[in-house]
Amino acid sequence: MSNFKLDEVSKVLTEVRKRVPLVHCITNYVTINDCANVLLSYGASPAMCEAYDEVFNFVKISSALYINVGTLTKEQETAAILASMSAKINNIPVVLDPVACAAIPRKIQVIDRILKVGRIDVIKGNIGEIKFLAGETSSVKGVDSLDTGEGALDSCIALSDKYNCVVAATGKKDFVAYGKNSAIIENGTEMLTKITGAGCMVGALCGGAAGAFEDKFISTVSAILSMNIAGEEAYREAKAPGSFRVKLIDYIYELSEEKLKKEGKITWN
Amino acid sequence: MSNFKLDEVSKVLTEVRKRVPLVHCITNYVTINDCANVLLSYGASPAMCEAYDEVFNFVKISSALYINVGTLTKEQETAAILASMSAKINNIPVVLDPVACAAIPRKIQVIDRILKVGRIDVIKGNIGEIKFLAGETSSVKGVDSLDTGEGALDSCIALSDKYNCVVAATGKKDFVAYGKNSAIIENGTEMLTKITGAGCMVGALCGGAAGAFEDKFISTVSAILSMNIAGEEAYREAKAPGSFRVKLIDYIYELSEEKLKKEGKITWN
Amino acid sequence: MSNFKLDEVSKVLTEVRKRVPLVHCITNYVTINDCANVLLSYGASPAMCEAYDEVFNFVKISSALYINVGTLTKEQETAAILASMSAKINNIPVVLDPVACAAIPRKIQVIDRILKVGRIDVIKGNIGEIKFLAGETSSVKGVDSLDTGEGALDSCIALSDKYNCVVAATGKKDFVAYGKNSAIIENGTEMLTKITGAGCMVGALCGGAAGAFEDKFISTVSAILSMNIAGEEAYREAKAPGSFRVKLIDYIYELSEEKLKKEGKITWN
């Protein structure tokens, strides 16, 4: 069974490249360029559309909506809520990245509003953020999680039940849950924590995968696995963050179904 | 005649480096860093000034104004319109990048207002955008053009007549028109479509060239040619997008009049 | 004495890496990604928090606040002033980067307000900006200083007296003053002027150093020296700006106390 699922996970990449999903992103300005570049390298088509008088209609022509609450301006906040409403009406999948929600209460208000009026198909956060959203205590420092990951899968499962959506918590290991299904991914490299935007880029990739593949549990596992394996390959060649970032984008571009199948270390439950 | 024009086109680069034009940019946050870096490598001096209470006066000390409507916030929208008014009053050349105008109606409203109260010397868009502005149908996907380029030169000529400005449409081939003059540029590499910001960077370079050279038709051809030739050189060394971006900036920096003259493939009409 | 001080300067790096200071940044969108990455490579933890309803509380959990007035939006302006008030109340060190203050009067108004209601521990600008703030004439072009540096140390001393804070002026040589203490740093490379954000990144590093070390004069000298030495090393391997930027981040990451001690060229007064 395990191999069968990894096969499916790997196929997501081919679907992304075949369908070239238009990923509508409302995201923070720190890593907005990284998100656009990683989506292009992945095979998707990013569009950073965030004016509140543009988003409602733009969502309609999009394959997926990625909302990252990292440094939401007031204009972006309004846009994110309107865009999520449009996604609900137009049946467009939404990936939410609850950046810094454990450190900054306003993030929670925005997320609550999106949950009320819009829709969320996938929540992808770091372990600290996911535990916080699941109502548990966790250790965070600003936008970073200091959590070791113990109990993270349970938090994903609890949050998935609460919101009836796919939930992913990234860290040293990555955890993904949806209903009775869950996965633990053990690829990746610590160097991903030495560059800004690794989390945001994973979130954007989750958007790309969700826009090209029906099963959002599988698509989310695939997006995270893609980032991790590209990270492993980049780290083999580049041991410092500047060079690593460059190689990371290169290896996202050079991913293949075969590579994902061969390198993927996933435990399914 | 052809060689004489290519000589002139190549000279623009030397003028940019001699005059170091201050290019006032109001541009989207996705690629704002790329635009600043490409202008510095080109030899120009970028200044991203976009507060509405700053731009009117800042335009006065600038050599050119570059307006990119990619992700215009409300503040930037006001700033862009005020800046274009100041450019008209103070006789500063304006380059407009009508990003996503075919997909998002609001962009057209902003462009119309700039045309009414300000000035535009050069419009540089992708083929889908230029055809749309020229009132023709075209195929676009979000911010990207899916157009093959057939009829693009006619669209440039029509739009140039309509607004009495230089018009450039970039794609597999690039087209530039002004009045009776037109040029088709056949340099470049498809890898430029695998990174975000290639179009924005070309637009910024058009601003740099316009700020240093009187003839805006020639300066626009030169800016586009510069990007294309740097792209070709970058692609020779880097076959994946992360590395390609790095080399692209390197080769903009290492451009020379001689290289432009030797490598330029331009058909004049 | 000279060696004793360089030892202390070098120790700042180890303190940053031990304490991992949370650096709250309110900074321009042109180089916001560079600032985050350089802080991560330095060993600090960046957080770009800038919503006016978030900053007051976020400052409390931060080790230092970095305010860069480069392209301050209205939201950021309000946030910067509120954050500086919180910093005063909560005793958090503040580093101010007065980008373009000599070219754009609004910057001065913002700085004045911060000085009135908040606090400033370190002002780090280019020579043109520091001279302007000190009430002297200087030659600037947009955001760049054309000043040769003559008299720059006197300007730093005068401004340090005026505001009772550490003042640093960067250029071909760098000058730092606080009360009776001053330092001239002669490391660095001109290639730092060919990329955007070198000044902003130095400012961010000053924030990181201030968040981890008690003596803000020494911490500021250390941050500037770190950037310069990493720049020298990057330039040895990369002679064009695209590659240079990548290596610069790499060499910030690979800095060591020993390297700073060995390579530092500082004259103390």
Short mmCIF file of C-alpha atoms in Angstrom, two decimals, chain B residues 19-22 29 32-34 36-37 40-41 45-54 57-58 61 63 75 245-247 249-251 253-254, chain C residues 29-32 34 69-75 77 103-104 106-107 141-144 191 193-197 239-246:
data_model
loop_
_atom_site.label_atom_id
_atom_site.label_comp_id
_atom_site.label_asym_id
_atom_site.label_seq_id
_atom_site.Cartn_x
_atom_site.Cartn_y
_atom_site.Cartn_z
CA ARG B 19 24.99 59.39 -17.35
CA VAL B 20 23.87 56.97 -14.60
CA PRO B 21 20.20 57.97 -14.98
CA LEU B 22 18.12 58.12 -11.81
CA TYR B 29 6.42 44.13 -4.83
CA ILE B 32 10.84 45.21 -7.00
CA ASN B 33 14.19 43.85 -5.81
CA ASP B 34 14.96 42.37 -9.23
CA ALA B 36 16.52 47.57 -8.55
CA ASN B 37 19.31 45.06 -9.06
CA LEU B 40 22.24 48.82 -10.92
CA SER B 41 23.91 46.17 -13.06
CA SER B 45 20.54 54.40 -10.39
CA PRO B 46 17.18 53.00 -9.24
CA ALA B 47 14.97 54.74 -6.68
CA MET B 48 11.76 53.05 -5.56
CA CYS B 49 9.86 56.11 -4.39
CA GLU B 50 6.11 55.57 -4.15
CA ALA B 51 4.54 57.49 -1.30
CA TYR B 52 1.94 59.84 -2.79
CA ASP B 53 3.31 62.78 -0.81
CA GLU B 54 6.83 62.16 -2.11
CA ASN B 57 8.80 66.26 -6.20
CA PHE B 58 10.92 63.18 -6.61
CA ILE B 61 15.10 65.08 -9.88
CA SER B 63 15.89 61.01 -15.36
CA GLU B 75 -1.24 54.18 -2.31
CA ARG B 245 18.65 34.44 -12.48
CA VAL B 246 22.03 34.94 -10.85
CA LYS B 247 23.90 34.77 -14.15
CA ILE B 249 22.28 39.89 -13.47
CA ASP B 250 25.97 39.10 -13.93
CA TYR B 251 25.70 39.35 -17.71
CA TYR B 253 26.64 43.95 -15.69
CA GLU B 254 29.13 42.57 -18.22
CA TYR C 29 9.88 46.29 0.34
CA VAL C 30 12.79 46.61 -2.09
CA THR C 31 15.22 44.77 0.16
CA ILE C 32 13.01 43.20 2.82
CA ASP C 34 17.64 40.52 1.71
CA VAL C 69 12.34 54.55 6.21
CA GLY C 70 13.18 53.65 2.58
CA THR C 71 9.73 53.18 1.09
CA LEU C 72 7.54 53.64 4.14
CA THR C 73 3.87 53.21 3.32
CA LYS C 74 1.35 55.08 5.49
CA GLU C 75 0.65 51.85 7.39
CA GLU C 77 4.80 54.93 9.06
CA ALA C 103 16.33 63.78 -0.90
CA ILE C 104 12.81 63.45 0.55
CA ARG C 106 8.88 63.45 4.57
CA LYS C 107 11.57 61.10 5.88
CA LYS C 141 21.60 61.34 -5.92
CA GLY C 142 18.24 59.82 -5.07
CA VAL C 143 18.98 57.23 -2.41
CA ASP C 144 22.75 57.24 -3.03
CA MET C 191 30.97 45.86 -5.36
CA THR C 193 27.43 49.55 -4.22
CA LYS C 194 26.48 47.51 -7.31
CA ILE C 195 23.77 45.56 -5.52
CA THR C 196 20.65 46.97 -3.96
CA GLY C 197 20.25 46.60 -0.24
CA LYS C 239 33.28 39.81 -9.75
CA ALA C 240 29.73 40.45 -10.97
CA PRO C 241 26.74 41.54 -8.87
CA GLY C 242 24.42 38.55 -9.27
CA SER C 243 27.00 36.03 -8.07
CA PHE C 244 28.39 38.50 -5.55
CA ARG C 245 25.03 38.77 -3.75
CA VAL C 246 24.84 35.01 -3.38
#
